[in-house]
Amino acid sequence: MTEQSAPVESHATAHAENHTPTPVRRGPGRPRHADTEERAYRAVLELFGHRGWAGLSLDGVATHAGIGKSSIYLRWKDKRDLLLDALRDLENRYVNPEETEGMSLRDYLVAHAKARANLYLGEHGPAISHLYSAALANPEEFQEIRQERISKGVLSLEDRVDRAVREGELPKDTPTRQFLDAIEGAILIHVLISSPDTLEDLRAKTDDYVTTLVDMQLRGVGASV
């Protein structure tokens, strides 16, 4: 009886078992950023301020912010949602003057007018200015943004003016909306059409401008200043 010999490993098989292939080292991908949302918010406001609604895209935001496109698309389904979140974040960081006990209507309106002017003259002023024209041209896309961001500030002022009417700070026949429109609109127009030598020069003159504006509107409705 002939003894069966064990199978002989081929040279190729032995080589494969004794030599584990070296893993292929891939080049580093785009690094993940802990501040992805912050970078995206800044980028979308900058692009919206310079290019408007038509020139805004999620791909453009990703490139401008230096963020991977997948990071953008995982968080926001479209540019409207990203812009809305960026505006919410801006409002949270925006110092909105609070009414203190015993604060007069005049001082309250002046504080808000100065804050509004500083917002227009700030880093994201161009985006805020574009917001109004974009909301008018794109009513469906901007319906939620209009309700949350544009109307909210004016409505808070309306409540204070209505209270002033009830408490006798303003005459009973004061047209609240027109009264506030005159202040809000004048500030925006002032910032848009003024052409000072420098932005700092315009900022320096704005406090006096808005104070005079508020006093003029109060006198116009018959309130004492």
Tab-separated table of C-alpha atoms in Angstrom:
chain	number	residue	atom	x	y	z
A	1	MET	CA	0.000	0.000	0.000
A	2	THR	CA	1.519	3.216	-1.080
A	3	GLU	CA	1.413	6.032	1.528
A	4	GLN	CA	-0.389	9.120	0.171
A	5	SER	CA	1.888	12.126	0.270
A	6	ALA	CA	0.627	15.457	1.631
A	7	PRO	CA	-0.225	18.029	-0.988
A	8	VAL	CA	2.600	20.323	-1.823
A	9	GLU	CA	1.928	24.040	-1.543
A	10	SER	CA	2.593	25.951	-4.645
A	11	HIS	CA	5.123	28.742	-4.530
A	12	ALA	CA	2.391	31.252	-5.241
A	13	THR	CA	0.223	29.997	-2.363
A	14	ALA	CA	3.060	30.091	0.162
A	15	HIS	CA	4.027	33.567	-0.948
A	16	ALA	CA	0.463	34.826	-0.536
A	17	GLU	CA	0.171	33.431	3.003
A	18	ASN	CA	3.547	34.650	4.230
A	19	HIS	CA	3.376	38.106	2.732
A	20	THR	CA	0.348	40.174	3.744
A	21	PRO	CA	-0.262	42.902	1.174
A	22	THR	CA	0.664	46.364	2.412
A	23	PRO	CA	-2.480	48.544	2.699
A	24	VAL	CA	-2.669	51.315	0.166
A	25	ARG	CA	-2.291	54.675	1.911
A	26	ARG	CA	-4.816	57.144	0.597
A	27	GLY	CA	-4.252	60.847	0.612
A	28	PRO	CA	-6.011	62.836	3.313
A	29	GLY	CA	-9.557	63.894	2.468
A	30	ARG	CA	-11.132	67.208	3.347
A	31	PRO	CA	-10.850	67.505	7.146
A	32	ARG	CA	-13.970	67.675	9.252
A	33	HIS	CA	-14.491	70.974	10.999
A	34	ALA	CA	-16.061	71.340	14.429
A	35	ASP	CA	-17.249	74.776	13.331
A	36	THR	CA	-19.018	73.634	10.157
A	37	GLU	CA	-22.272	75.447	10.967
A	38	GLU	CA	-20.510	78.666	11.912
A	39	ARG	CA	-18.495	78.624	8.682
A	40	ALA	CA	-21.597	77.837	6.628
A	41	TYR	CA	-23.583	80.659	8.244
A	42	ARG	CA	-20.861	83.182	7.580
A	43	ALA	CA	-20.435	81.998	3.989
A	44	VAL	CA	-24.144	82.042	3.123
A	45	LEU	CA	-24.579	85.558	4.518
A	46	GLU	CA	-21.516	86.824	2.665
A	47	LEU	CA	-22.571	85.271	-0.637
A	48	PHE	CA	-26.181	86.392	-0.265
A	49	GLY	CA	-25.001	89.911	0.518
A	50	HIS	CA	-22.770	90.084	-2.553
A	51	ARG	CA	-24.664	87.960	-5.101
A	52	GLY	CA	-28.289	88.065	-4.000
A	53	TRP	CA	-30.753	85.185	-3.993
A	54	ALA	CA	-30.201	84.157	-7.618
A	55	GLY	CA	-26.446	83.889	-7.102
A	56	LEU	CA	-26.732	81.737	-3.985
A	57	SER	CA	-26.299	77.937	-3.986
A	58	LEU	CA	-25.347	75.230	-1.517
A	59	ASP	CA	-22.379	74.255	-3.693
A	60	GLY	CA	-21.216	77.850	-3.684
A	61	VAL	CA	-21.527	78.048	0.094
A	62	ALA	CA	-19.482	74.867	0.501
A	63	THR	CA	-16.708	76.206	-1.724
A	64	HIS	CA	-16.714	79.645	-0.105
A	65	ALA	CA	-16.632	78.161	3.397
A	66	GLY	CA	-14.040	75.496	2.586
A	67	ILE	CA	-16.430	72.744	3.675
A	68	GLY	CA	-17.143	69.436	1.983
A	69	LYS	CA	-20.376	69.505	-0.014
A	70	SER	CA	-21.612	66.400	1.777
A	71	SER	CA	-21.426	68.246	5.107
A	72	ILE	CA	-23.667	70.961	3.697
A	73	TYR	CA	-26.215	68.634	2.095
A	74	LEU	CA	-26.459	66.465	5.214
A	75	ARG	CA	-27.533	69.482	7.259
A	76	TRP	CA	-29.660	71.564	4.892
A	77	LYS	CA	-31.959	70.449	2.109
A	78	ASP	CA	-31.789	73.735	0.198
A	79	LYS	CA	-30.365	77.239	0.279
A	80	ARG	CA	-33.520	78.679	1.823
A	81	ASP	CA	-33.185	76.494	4.916
A	82	LEU	CA	-29.513	77.375	5.290
A	83	LEU	CA	-30.170	81.100	4.920
A	84	LEU	CA	-33.013	80.940	7.446
A	85	ASP	CA	-30.796	79.167	9.984
A	86	ALA	CA	-28.023	81.699	9.393
A	87	LEU	CA	-30.439	84.575	9.997
A	88	ARG	CA	-31.695	82.908	13.189
A	89	ASP	CA	-28.115	82.562	14.378
A	90	LEU	CA	-27.397	86.187	13.512
A	91	GLU	CA	-30.420	87.322	15.492
A	92	ASN	CA	-29.329	85.279	18.511
A	93	ARG	CA	-25.969	87.035	18.446
A	94	TYR	CA	-27.444	90.404	17.583
A	95	VAL	CA	-27.818	92.540	20.681
A	96	ASN	CA	-31.430	93.676	20.642
A	97	PRO	CA	-32.016	96.450	23.186
A	98	GLU	CA	-34.275	95.459	26.048
A	99	GLU	CA	-36.694	97.854	27.661
A	100	THR	CA	-35.692	98.724	31.215
A	101	GLU	CA	-38.036	99.788	33.974
A	102	GLY	CA	-39.095	103.386	33.598
A	103	MET	CA	-37.625	103.667	30.080
A	104	SER	CA	-39.454	106.267	28.007
A	105	LEU	CA	-40.863	105.518	24.583
A	106	ARG	CA	-38.385	107.982	23.084
A	107	ASP	CA	-35.365	106.266	24.628
A	108	TYR	CA	-36.721	102.861	23.626
A	109	LEU	CA	-37.194	103.894	19.999
A	110	VAL	CA	-33.779	105.581	19.854
A	111	ALA	CA	-32.089	102.443	21.224
A	112	HIS	CA	-33.806	100.259	18.616
A	113	ALA	CA	-33.095	102.701	15.809
A	114	LYS	CA	-29.390	102.795	16.696
A	115	ALA	CA	-29.244	99.007	16.875
A	116	ARG	CA	-30.969	98.688	13.503
A	117	ALA	CA	-28.565	101.163	11.902
A	118	ASN	CA	-25.570	99.342	13.386
A	119	LEU	CA	-26.917	96.071	11.974
A	120	TYR	CA	-27.115	97.570	8.480
A	121	LEU	CA	-23.625	99.013	8.857
A	122	GLY	CA	-22.167	95.828	10.297
A	123	GLU	CA	-20.443	92.866	8.700
A	124	HIS	CA	-23.650	91.345	7.375
A	125	GLY	CA	-25.399	94.569	6.482
A	126	PRO	CA	-25.432	93.762	2.738
A	127	ALA	CA	-27.235	90.470	3.446
A	128	ILE	CA	-29.867	92.198	5.576
A	129	SER	CA	-30.407	94.820	2.886
A	130	HIS	CA	-30.778	92.151	0.187
A	131	LEU	CA	-33.292	90.350	2.375
A	132	TYR	CA	-36.035	92.880	1.731
A	133	SER	CA	-35.769	92.929	-2.051
A	134	ALA	CA	-35.403	89.136	-2.211
A	135	ALA	CA	-38.516	88.640	-0.077
A	136	LEU	CA	-40.470	90.897	-2.413
A	137	ALA	CA	-39.220	89.162	-5.565
A	138	ASN	CA	-39.556	85.611	-4.184
A	139	PRO	CA	-42.642	85.610	-1.937
A	140	GLU	CA	-43.051	81.831	-1.749
A	141	GLU	CA	-39.431	80.992	-0.938
A	142	PHE	CA	-39.245	83.818	1.574
A	143	GLN	CA	-42.613	83.394	3.283
A	144	GLU	CA	-41.140	81.833	6.440
A	145	ILE	CA	-38.151	84.161	6.409
A	146	ARG	CA	-40.476	87.140	6.072
A	147	GLN	CA	-42.605	86.025	9.008
A	148	GLU	CA	-39.697	85.176	11.290
A	149	ARG	CA	-36.968	87.642	10.458
A	150	ILE	CA	-38.462	90.695	8.783
A	151	SER	CA	-41.761	91.156	10.577
A	152	LYS	CA	-40.625	90.044	14.030
A	153	GLY	CA	-38.591	93.126	14.915
A	154	VAL	CA	-41.226	95.543	13.672
A	155	LEU	CA	-43.987	93.687	15.515
A	156	SER	CA	-42.130	93.994	18.815
A	157	LEU	CA	-41.934	97.730	18.255
A	158	GLU	CA	-45.635	97.836	17.422
A	159	ASP	CA	-46.479	96.332	20.803
A	160	ARG	CA	-44.499	99.047	22.571
A	161	VAL	CA	-46.052	101.852	20.521
A	162	ASP	CA	-49.556	100.453	21.050
A	163	ARG	CA	-48.908	100.440	24.777
A	164	ALA	CA	-47.707	104.030	24.583
A	165	VAL	CA	-51.005	104.947	22.948
A	166	ARG	CA	-53.005	103.165	25.655
A	167	GLU	CA	-50.984	104.798	28.443
A	168	GLY	CA	-51.135	108.296	26.963
A	169	GLU	CA	-47.502	108.650	25.851
A	170	LEU	CA	-48.832	109.056	22.314
A	171	PRO	CA	-52.114	110.562	21.059
A	172	LYS	CA	-55.019	108.136	20.686
A	173	ASP	CA	-55.139	108.526	16.912
A	174	THR	CA	-51.457	107.677	16.329
A	175	PRO	CA	-51.133	105.399	13.246
A	176	THR	CA	-48.752	102.801	14.694
A	177	ARG	CA	-47.625	101.104	11.497
A	178	GLN	CA	-47.075	104.309	9.552
A	179	PHE	CA	-45.248	105.815	12.517
A	180	LEU	CA	-42.816	102.897	12.655
A	181	ASP	CA	-42.512	102.597	8.870
A	182	ALA	CA	-41.282	106.173	8.781
A	183	ILE	CA	-38.502	105.364	11.249
A	184	GLU	CA	-37.516	101.945	9.873
A	185	GLY	CA	-37.638	103.035	6.253
A	186	ALA	CA	-35.686	106.235	6.862
A	187	ILE	CA	-32.851	104.345	8.544
A	188	LEU	CA	-32.523	101.896	5.661
A	189	ILE	CA	-32.629	104.638	3.025
A	190	HIS	CA	-30.130	106.719	4.983
A	191	VAL	CA	-27.637	103.854	5.068
A	192	LEU	CA	-28.159	102.959	1.394
A	193	ILE	CA	-27.866	106.409	-0.157
A	194	SER	CA	-25.357	108.106	2.124
A	195	SER	CA	-21.899	108.399	0.629
A	196	PRO	CA	-19.462	109.350	3.401
A	197	ASP	CA	-15.712	109.292	2.989
A	198	THR	CA	-15.511	106.162	5.150
A	199	LEU	CA	-17.838	103.664	6.772
A	200	GLU	CA	-16.553	104.816	10.152
A	201	ASP	CA	-17.638	108.341	9.273
A	202	LEU	CA	-21.171	107.129	8.542
A	203	ARG	CA	-21.269	105.159	11.796
A	204	ALA	CA	-20.124	108.215	13.733
A	205	LYS	CA	-22.949	110.322	12.312
A	206	THR	CA	-25.654	107.681	12.561
A	207	ASP	CA	-26.403	108.089	16.274
A	208	ASP	CA	-27.207	111.762	15.817
A	209	TYR	CA	-29.235	110.995	12.712
A	210	VAL	CA	-31.476	108.372	14.316
A	211	THR	CA	-31.984	110.445	17.463
A	212	THR	CA	-33.128	113.405	15.376
A	213	LEU	CA	-35.294	111.077	13.282
A	214	VAL	CA	-37.114	109.631	16.300
A	215	ASP	CA	-37.675	113.079	17.814
A	216	MET	CA	-39.041	114.362	14.516
A	217	GLN	CA	-41.510	111.471	14.231
A	218	LEU	CA	-42.670	111.908	17.827
A	219	ARG	CA	-43.294	115.578	17.266
A	220	GLY	CA	-45.090	114.757	14.041
A	221	VAL	CA	-47.755	112.748	15.876
A	222	GLY	CA	-48.066	115.343	18.616
A	223	ALA	CA	-45.996	113.718	21.352
A	224	SER	CA	-43.811	115.739	23.681
A	225	VAL	CA	-40.068	115.209	23.366
